[in-house]
Short mmCIF file of C-alpha atoms in Angstrom, two decimals:
data_model
loop_
_atom_site.label_atom_id
_atom_site.label_comp_id
_atom_site.label_asym_id
_atom_site.label_seq_id
_atom_site.Cartn_x
_atom_site.Cartn_y
_atom_site.Cartn_z
CA UNK E 1 28.98 2.74 -13.46
CA UNK E 2 25.74 1.36 -14.06
CA UNK E 3 23.12 2.71 -12.35
CA UNK E 4 20.96 0.91 -10.37
CA UNK E 5 17.56 -0.14 -11.65
CA UNK E 6 15.22 2.07 -9.20
CA UNK E 7 11.64 0.71 -8.81
CA UNK E 8 9.83 3.18 -10.37
CA UNK E 9 12.01 6.12 -10.67
CA UNK E 10 14.94 6.70 -13.84
CA UNK E 11 18.46 6.62 -13.46
CA UNK E 12 18.79 10.49 -13.65
CA UNK E 13 16.50 11.13 -9.96
CA UNK E 14 19.19 9.31 -8.61
CA UNK E 15 21.47 12.35 -8.64
CA UNK E 16 19.13 13.57 -6.40
CA UNK E 17 20.10 11.03 -3.61
CA UNK E 18 23.91 12.21 -3.04
CA UNK E 19 22.98 16.00 -2.57
CA UNK E 20 19.85 14.89 -0.31
CA UNK E 21 22.03 12.34 2.26
CA UNK E 22 25.85 14.39 1.30
CA UNK E 23 28.38 11.95 0.69
CA UNK E 24 29.90 12.20 4.37
CA UNK E 25 29.07 9.60 6.86
CA UNK E 26 26.44 12.28 8.69
CA UNK E 27 23.43 9.98 9.14
CA UNK E 28 20.17 10.10 7.55
CA UNK E 29 17.31 12.39 8.26
CA UNK E 30 13.60 12.30 7.19
CA UNK E 31 13.53 16.06 5.51
CA UNK E 32 16.16 14.63 2.74
CA UNK E 33 15.28 11.44 2.36
CA UNK E 34 11.13 12.85 1.52
CA UNK E 35 13.04 15.51 -0.60
CA UNK E 36 14.56 13.08 -2.77
CA UNK E 37 11.74 10.77 -2.72
CA UNK E 38 10.20 13.69 -3.64
CA UNK E 39 11.78 14.22 -7.05
CA UNK E 40 11.72 10.71 -8.34
CA UNK E 41 7.68 10.96 -7.72
CA UNK E 42 7.69 13.69 -9.86
CA UNK E 43 9.97 11.35 -12.33
CA UNK E 44 7.53 8.90 -11.90
CA UNK E 45 5.13 10.93 -12.91
CA UNK E 46 6.41 11.95 -16.44
CA UNK E 47 7.02 7.86 -17.03
CA UNK E 48 3.22 6.55 -16.57
CA UNK E 49 2.43 10.37 -18.80
CA UNK E 50 4.84 9.40 -21.40
CA UNK E 51 3.53 5.43 -21.48
CA UNK E 52 -0.07 6.19 -21.97
CA UNK E 53 1.09 9.29 -24.31
CA UNK E 54 0.27 12.19 -22.93
CA UNK E 55 4.06 13.68 -23.51
CA UNK E 56 6.45 12.23 -25.42
CA UNK E 57 10.99 12.59 -25.85
CA UNK E 58 11.48 12.33 -21.77
CA UNK E 59 12.22 8.87 -20.88
CA UNK E 60 11.11 6.76 -23.68
CA UNK E 61 14.87 5.17 -24.00
CA UNK E 62 15.91 4.52 -20.53
CA UNK E 63 12.28 2.60 -19.75
CA UNK E 64 13.09 0.29 -23.02
CA UNK E 65 16.69 -0.36 -22.30
CA UNK E 66 17.27 0.02 -18.56
CA UNK E 67 13.42 -1.14 -16.97
CA UNK E 68 11.17 -2.42 -19.77
CA UNK E 69 8.85 -3.43 -17.00
CA UNK E 70 7.77 0.10 -16.23
CA UNK E 71 5.86 -0.49 -19.48
CA UNK E 72 3.81 -3.25 -18.18
CA UNK E 73 -0.21 -1.87 -17.12
CA UNK E 74 1.24 -2.46 -13.59
CA UNK E 75 3.98 -0.46 -13.83
CA UNK E 76 2.51 2.06 -15.24
CA UNK E 77 0.20 2.39 -12.39
CA UNK E 78 2.65 2.25 -9.39
CA UNK E 79 4.65 5.35 -11.25
CA UNK E 80 1.02 7.23 -12.02
CA UNK E 81 0.46 6.56 -7.67
CA UNK E 82 4.06 7.68 -6.82
CA UNK E 83 3.90 10.59 -9.04
CA UNK E 84 0.17 11.75 -7.60
CA UNK E 85 -0.37 10.09 -4.15
CA UNK E 86 3.12 9.43 -2.75
CA UNK E 87 4.38 13.02 -4.28
CA UNK E 88 1.52 14.25 -2.07
CA UNK E 89 2.55 13.04 0.97
CA UNK E 90 5.97 13.99 1.06
CA UNK E 91 4.52 17.36 0.26
CA UNK E 92 2.54 17.33 3.30
CA UNK E 93 5.27 15.41 5.33
CA UNK E 94 7.87 18.34 4.79
CA UNK E 95 5.23 21.21 5.60
CA UNK E 96 4.37 19.41 8.32
CA UNK E 97 8.76 19.49 10.07
CA UNK E 98 8.71 22.42 8.69
CA UNK E 99 5.79 23.23 10.95
CA UNK E 100 7.10 21.07 13.92
CA UNK E 101 4.02 19.18 14.00
CA UNK E 102 3.24 15.61 13.90
CA UNK E 103 3.48 14.26 10.89
CA UNK E 104 3.53 10.13 12.26
CA UNK E 105 0.17 9.52 10.87
CA UNK E 106 0.93 10.06 7.19
CA UNK E 107 4.11 8.71 7.41
CA UNK E 108 2.64 5.26 8.98
CA UNK E 109 0.19 5.23 5.61
CA UNK E 110 3.41 5.76 3.05
CA UNK E 111 5.30 3.68 5.23
CA UNK E 112 2.34 1.19 3.91
CA UNK E 113 2.05 2.12 0.96
CA UNK E 114 5.85 2.53 -0.35
CA UNK E 115 6.63 -1.15 1.57
CA UNK E 116 3.60 -3.23 -0.60
CA UNK E 117 4.25 -0.78 -4.02
CA UNK E 118 8.04 -2.17 -3.81
CA UNK E 119 7.69 -5.62 -2.65
CA UNK E 120 4.85 -6.62 -5.57
CA UNK E 121 7.52 -4.63 -8.12
CA UNK E 122 10.34 -6.44 -6.82
CA UNK E 123 8.70 -10.04 -6.57
CA UNK E 124 6.80 -10.10 -9.59
CA UNK E 125 10.01 -9.03 -11.53
CA UNK E 126 11.82 -11.73 -10.82
CA UNK E 127 9.14 -13.99 -10.84
CA UNK E 128 7.16 -13.03 -13.53
CA UNK E 129 7.87 -12.96 -17.81
CA UNK E 130 10.54 -10.15 -17.42
CA UNK E 131 12.81 -12.69 -14.92
CA UNK E 132 15.08 -12.87 -18.00
CA UNK E 133 16.28 -9.04 -18.19
CA UNK E 134 16.83 -8.61 -14.71
CA UNK E 135 20.57 -7.76 -14.63
CA UNK E 136 23.59 -7.87 -11.12
CA UNK E 137 22.44 -4.30 -10.67
CA UNK E 138 18.97 -5.16 -9.86
CA UNK E 139 20.57 -5.96 -6.63
CA UNK E 140 20.99 -2.22 -5.81
CA UNK E 141 17.33 -2.20 -5.73
CA UNK E 142 18.17 -3.40 -1.58
CA UNK E 143 18.99 -0.12 -0.35
CA UNK E 144 14.78 1.39 -1.97
CA UNK E 145 13.29 -1.39 0.48
CA UNK E 146 16.26 -0.55 3.63
CA UNK E 147 15.61 3.53 3.68
CA UNK E 148 11.51 2.98 4.24
CA UNK E 149 12.21 0.41 6.79
CA UNK E 150 14.65 2.63 8.23
CA UNK E 151 11.93 4.98 7.78
CA UNK E 152 9.36 3.18 8.98
CA UNK E 153 11.29 2.54 12.44
CA UNK E 154 11.99 6.27 12.90
CA UNK E 155 8.67 6.68 12.61
CA UNK E 156 7.08 4.09 14.82
CA UNK E 157 10.11 5.99 17.77
CA UNK E 158 8.04 9.28 17.69
CA UNK E 159 5.32 9.94 20.64
CA UNK E 160 1.53 8.63 19.45
CA UNK E 161 -0.61 12.15 19.68
CA UNK E 162 -3.26 11.05 21.88
CA UNK E 163 -6.01 12.86 22.80
CA UNK E 164 -6.99 14.45 26.10
CA UNK E 165 -9.45 11.97 27.75
CA UNK E 166 -10.14 10.73 31.47
CA UNK E 167 -9.81 7.63 32.63
CA UNK E 168 -13.89 7.42 33.45
CA UNK E 169 -14.30 8.52 29.61
CA UNK E 170 -12.21 5.86 28.61
CA UNK E 171 -13.79 3.24 30.70
CA UNK E 172 -16.71 4.00 29.40
CA UNK E 173 -16.05 3.42 25.98
CA UNK E 174 -14.44 1.00 26.65
CA UNK E 175 -17.17 -0.92 28.73
CA UNK E 176 -19.54 -1.09 25.22
CA UNK E 177 -20.26 -4.16 23.84
CA UNK E 178 -20.25 -4.38 19.84
CA UNK E 179 -23.84 -4.13 19.63
CA UNK E 180 -23.59 -0.77 21.62
CA UNK E 181 -21.14 0.54 19.02
CA UNK E 182 -23.52 0.01 15.25
CA UNK E 183 -20.47 1.47 13.22
CA UNK E 184 -18.15 -1.24 15.08
CA UNK E 185 -20.53 -4.01 13.75
CA UNK E 186 -20.32 -2.77 10.18
CA UNK E 187 -16.79 -2.38 10.25
CA UNK E 188 -16.48 -6.04 11.70
CA UNK E 189 -19.01 -7.10 9.18
CA UNK E 190 -16.89 -5.61 5.99
CA UNK E 191 -13.81 -6.84 7.45
CA UNK E 192 -15.10 -10.47 7.82
CA UNK E 193 -16.26 -10.51 4.11
CA UNK E 194 -13.07 -8.81 2.87
CA UNK E 195 -11.33 -11.91 4.94
CA UNK E 196 -13.13 -14.14 3.02
CA UNK E 197 -12.41 -12.50 -0.17
CA UNK E 198 -8.86 -12.56 0.42
CA UNK E 199 -8.81 -16.22 1.07
CA UNK E 200 -10.94 -17.04 -2.07
CA UNK E 201 -8.83 -15.38 -4.00
CA UNK E 202 -5.51 -16.56 -2.37
CA UNK E 203 -7.07 -20.15 -3.03
CA UNK E 204 -7.58 -19.10 -6.46
CA UNK E 205 -3.93 -17.88 -7.21
CA UNK E 206 -2.78 -20.99 -6.12
CA UNK E 207 -4.92 -23.44 -8.49
CA UNK E 208 -7.44 -24.67 -6.29
CA UNK E 209 -9.07 -27.15 -8.58
CA UNK E 210 -13.12 -25.42 -6.77
CA UNK E 211 -15.73 -25.22 -9.65
CA UNK E 212 -15.89 -21.70 -8.12
CA UNK E 213 -12.19 -21.05 -8.40
CA UNK E 214 -12.00 -21.99 -11.96
CA UNK E 215 -14.90 -19.90 -13.01
CA UNK E 216 -13.85 -17.09 -11.36
CA UNK E 217 -9.87 -16.79 -12.64
CA UNK E 218 -11.48 -16.99 -16.19
CA UNK E 219 -14.61 -15.06 -16.28
CA UNK E 220 -14.16 -12.41 -13.56
CA UNK E 221 -10.53 -11.67 -13.11
CA UNK E 222 -8.25 -12.67 -15.73
CA UNK E 223 -5.59 -10.42 -14.80
CA UNK E 224 -4.74 -13.32 -12.26
CA UNK E 225 -3.22 -15.61 -14.88
CA UNK E 226 -1.55 -12.74 -16.69
CA UNK E 227 2.79 -13.92 -16.67
CA UNK E 228 3.61 -10.77 -15.57
CA UNK E 229 3.37 -12.14 -12.25
CA UNK E 230 2.57 -8.77 -10.41
CA UNK E 231 -1.15 -10.24 -9.47
CA UNK E 232 0.35 -13.57 -8.11
CA UNK E 233 2.36 -11.89 -5.85
CA UNK E 234 -0.38 -9.11 -4.81
CA UNK E 235 -2.88 -11.91 -4.22
CA UNK E 236 -0.34 -13.86 -2.02
CA UNK E 237 0.83 -10.74 -0.04
CA UNK E 238 -2.63 -10.52 0.38
CA UNK E 239 -3.25 -14.38 1.87
CA UNK E 240 -0.60 -14.33 4.15
CA UNK E 241 -0.39 -10.88 5.46
CA UNK E 242 -3.21 -9.06 4.81
CA UNK E 243 -5.69 -11.88 5.43
CA UNK E 244 -4.07 -12.16 9.33
CA UNK E 245 -4.51 -8.44 10.16
CA UNK E 246 -7.66 -8.50 8.71
CA UNK E 247 -8.80 -11.25 12.02
CA UNK E 248 -6.55 -9.26 14.47
CA UNK E 249 -8.08 -6.48 13.86
CA UNK E 250 -11.49 -7.84 14.02
CA UNK E 251 -10.39 -9.06 17.65
CA UNK E 252 -8.97 -5.68 18.36
CA UNK E 253 -12.33 -4.41 17.82
CA UNK E 254 -14.10 -6.74 20.02
CA UNK E 255 -11.41 -6.58 23.14
CA UNK E 256 -10.87 -3.18 24.03
CA UNK E 257 -7.12 -2.05 24.69
CA UNK E 258 -5.08 -3.61 21.59
CA UNK E 259 -3.01 -0.44 21.84
CA UNK E 260 -0.94 -1.42 18.19
CA UNK E 261 -4.71 -1.34 16.15
CA UNK E 262 -4.30 2.17 15.54
CA UNK E 263 -0.70 2.72 14.06
CA UNK E 264 -0.84 -0.59 11.76
CA UNK E 265 -3.73 -0.04 10.50
CA UNK E 266 -2.61 3.19 9.42
CA UNK E 267 0.10 1.22 7.79
CA UNK E 268 -1.92 -1.31 6.11
CA UNK E 269 -4.45 0.73 4.95
CA UNK E 270 -1.75 3.04 2.70
CA UNK E 271 -0.83 -0.89 1.24
CA UNK E 272 -3.80 -1.71 0.07
CA UNK E 273 -4.92 1.43 -1.22
CA UNK E 274 -1.70 1.17 -3.23
CA UNK E 275 -2.22 -1.70 -3.83
CA UNK E 276 -5.89 -2.47 -5.03
CA UNK E 277 -5.09 1.36 -7.49
CA UNK E 278 -1.95 -0.84 -9.37
CA UNK E 279 -4.89 -3.99 -9.42
CA UNK E 280 -7.24 -1.94 -10.44
CA UNK E 281 -5.60 -0.05 -13.14
CA UNK E 282 -4.00 -2.60 -14.58
CA UNK E 283 -6.54 -5.13 -14.57
CA UNK E 284 -8.54 -2.52 -17.08
CA UNK E 285 -5.41 -0.75 -19.06
CA UNK E 286 -4.76 -1.09 -22.74
CA UNK E 287 -1.32 -2.84 -22.14
CA UNK E 288 -2.67 -5.78 -20.75
CA UNK E 289 -2.91 -8.00 -23.04
CA UNK E 290 -7.01 -8.44 -23.98
CA UNK E 291 -6.95 -12.02 -22.67
CA UNK E 292 -6.22 -10.99 -19.75
CA UNK E 293 -8.05 -8.18 -19.28
CA UNK E 294 -11.61 -7.69 -17.13
CA UNK E 295 -14.34 -8.76 -19.25
CA UNK E 296 -16.65 -5.94 -20.58
CA UNK E 297 -20.09 -7.99 -18.41
CA UNK E 298 -18.64 -8.16 -15.31
CA UNK E 299 -16.79 -4.89 -15.42
CA UNK E 300 -18.89 -2.76 -12.72
CA UNK E 301 -19.67 -5.99 -10.11
CA UNK E 302 -15.31 -6.10 -10.67
CA UNK E 303 -15.02 -1.97 -9.64
CA UNK E 304 -17.70 -2.19 -7.42
CA UNK E 305 -16.31 -5.70 -5.46
CA UNK E 306 -12.14 -4.15 -5.47
CA UNK E 307 -13.05 -0.71 -4.36
CA UNK E 308 -14.68 -2.30 -1.36
CA UNK E 309 -11.87 -4.12 -0.66
CA UNK E 310 -9.84 -1.19 -0.81
CA UNK E 311 -12.62 1.24 1.83
CA UNK E 312 -12.45 -1.31 4.38
CA UNK E 313 -8.69 -0.94 5.85
CA UNK E 314 -9.42 3.36 5.60
CA UNK E 315 -12.55 3.25 7.16
CA UNK E 316 -10.68 1.24 10.23
CA UNK E 317 -8.31 4.00 9.72
CA UNK E 318 -10.42 6.73 9.97
CA UNK E 319 -12.18 5.40 12.87
CA UNK E 320 -8.84 4.53 15.05
CA UNK E 321 -7.73 7.84 14.12
CA UNK E 322 -11.11 9.87 14.85
CA UNK E 323 -12.31 7.81 18.24
CA UNK E 324 -9.21 6.28 19.53
CA UNK E 325 -10.85 5.83 23.45
CA UNK E 326 -11.70 1.68 22.28
CA UNK E 327 -7.80 0.97 21.52
CA UNK E 328 -6.33 3.32 24.92
CA UNK E 329 -4.15 1.11 27.22
CA UNK E 330 -6.41 1.61 30.84
CA UNK E 331 -3.84 2.46 32.86
CA UNK E 332 -4.23 6.19 34.58
CA UNK E 333 -0.47 6.94 33.80
CA UNK E 334 -1.27 6.81 29.74
CA UNK E 335 -4.83 8.63 29.86
CA UNK E 336 -4.85 12.52 30.48
CA UNK E 337 -1.64 12.99 28.54
CA UNK E 338 -1.34 15.39 24.55
CA UNK E 339 2.14 14.29 22.95
CA UNK E 340 2.98 16.79 19.89
#
């Protein structure tokens, strides 16, 4: 039986799944999912290290014959992210479970990161230059979309940890105008700039005939023209999903009581962090053909712009975690409680 082409993981990693999930009809549990995924993360790190020449003899044959798209700059970057960041998140969540502590915030960040990674990877493989290498086994990747969705549903069902605040404290925070919250003013301005940049790059990838778009794609981010299609898919996801989220978050920072902001800010923080790491790394990696690499004369401006773009959602998520009173429901029954 042919093994499925799991995004960012080698075929031997699939052997962990029967052991983790069991062969019976018993339901899966989050610890088993995270243990299995942590194994595939370790394998992904080996793949990326081998493709960059740090180790050899572990995965060359499989990557060449089974998943050649992992040899692209984007494939290497997502393997680095999975092998380092996701692996650390799995260990942290497993540790929290063993100590009966909440892992909800870590899980939501992981959910956004993993979903962004797998969606860009799969769509890029389908429409990019490696689409001719897709076999029927590619359909077996579907479970690796469904499992994170199942895990995400479990995470959202967990009770949110709320601070011990009185109704008066919440009311005082929510009655402050924007100009009375200087940190939120800076955050709103940053999100407005990021929303504008998201829209601009979306127009660039959609072949807008404006001179500014033409200049940008050829002189600032030629990686957007790479036929592997990963950057094109990434910018389209930014345009149709991240841009509306930025607009909703600006609204949430202006109108108190938007209780959905803290949870979804964590999801999008993970998604944008993973996406920007892969995009930045792929733009500068030697595996990207030279015509599509970032020119040296704009290297620093490109780096600063994209790092700031990744920073906005992280600052928003941190603001929601540290000072959530502005986003809490104003009903007295929802205050003064602390869920574990």
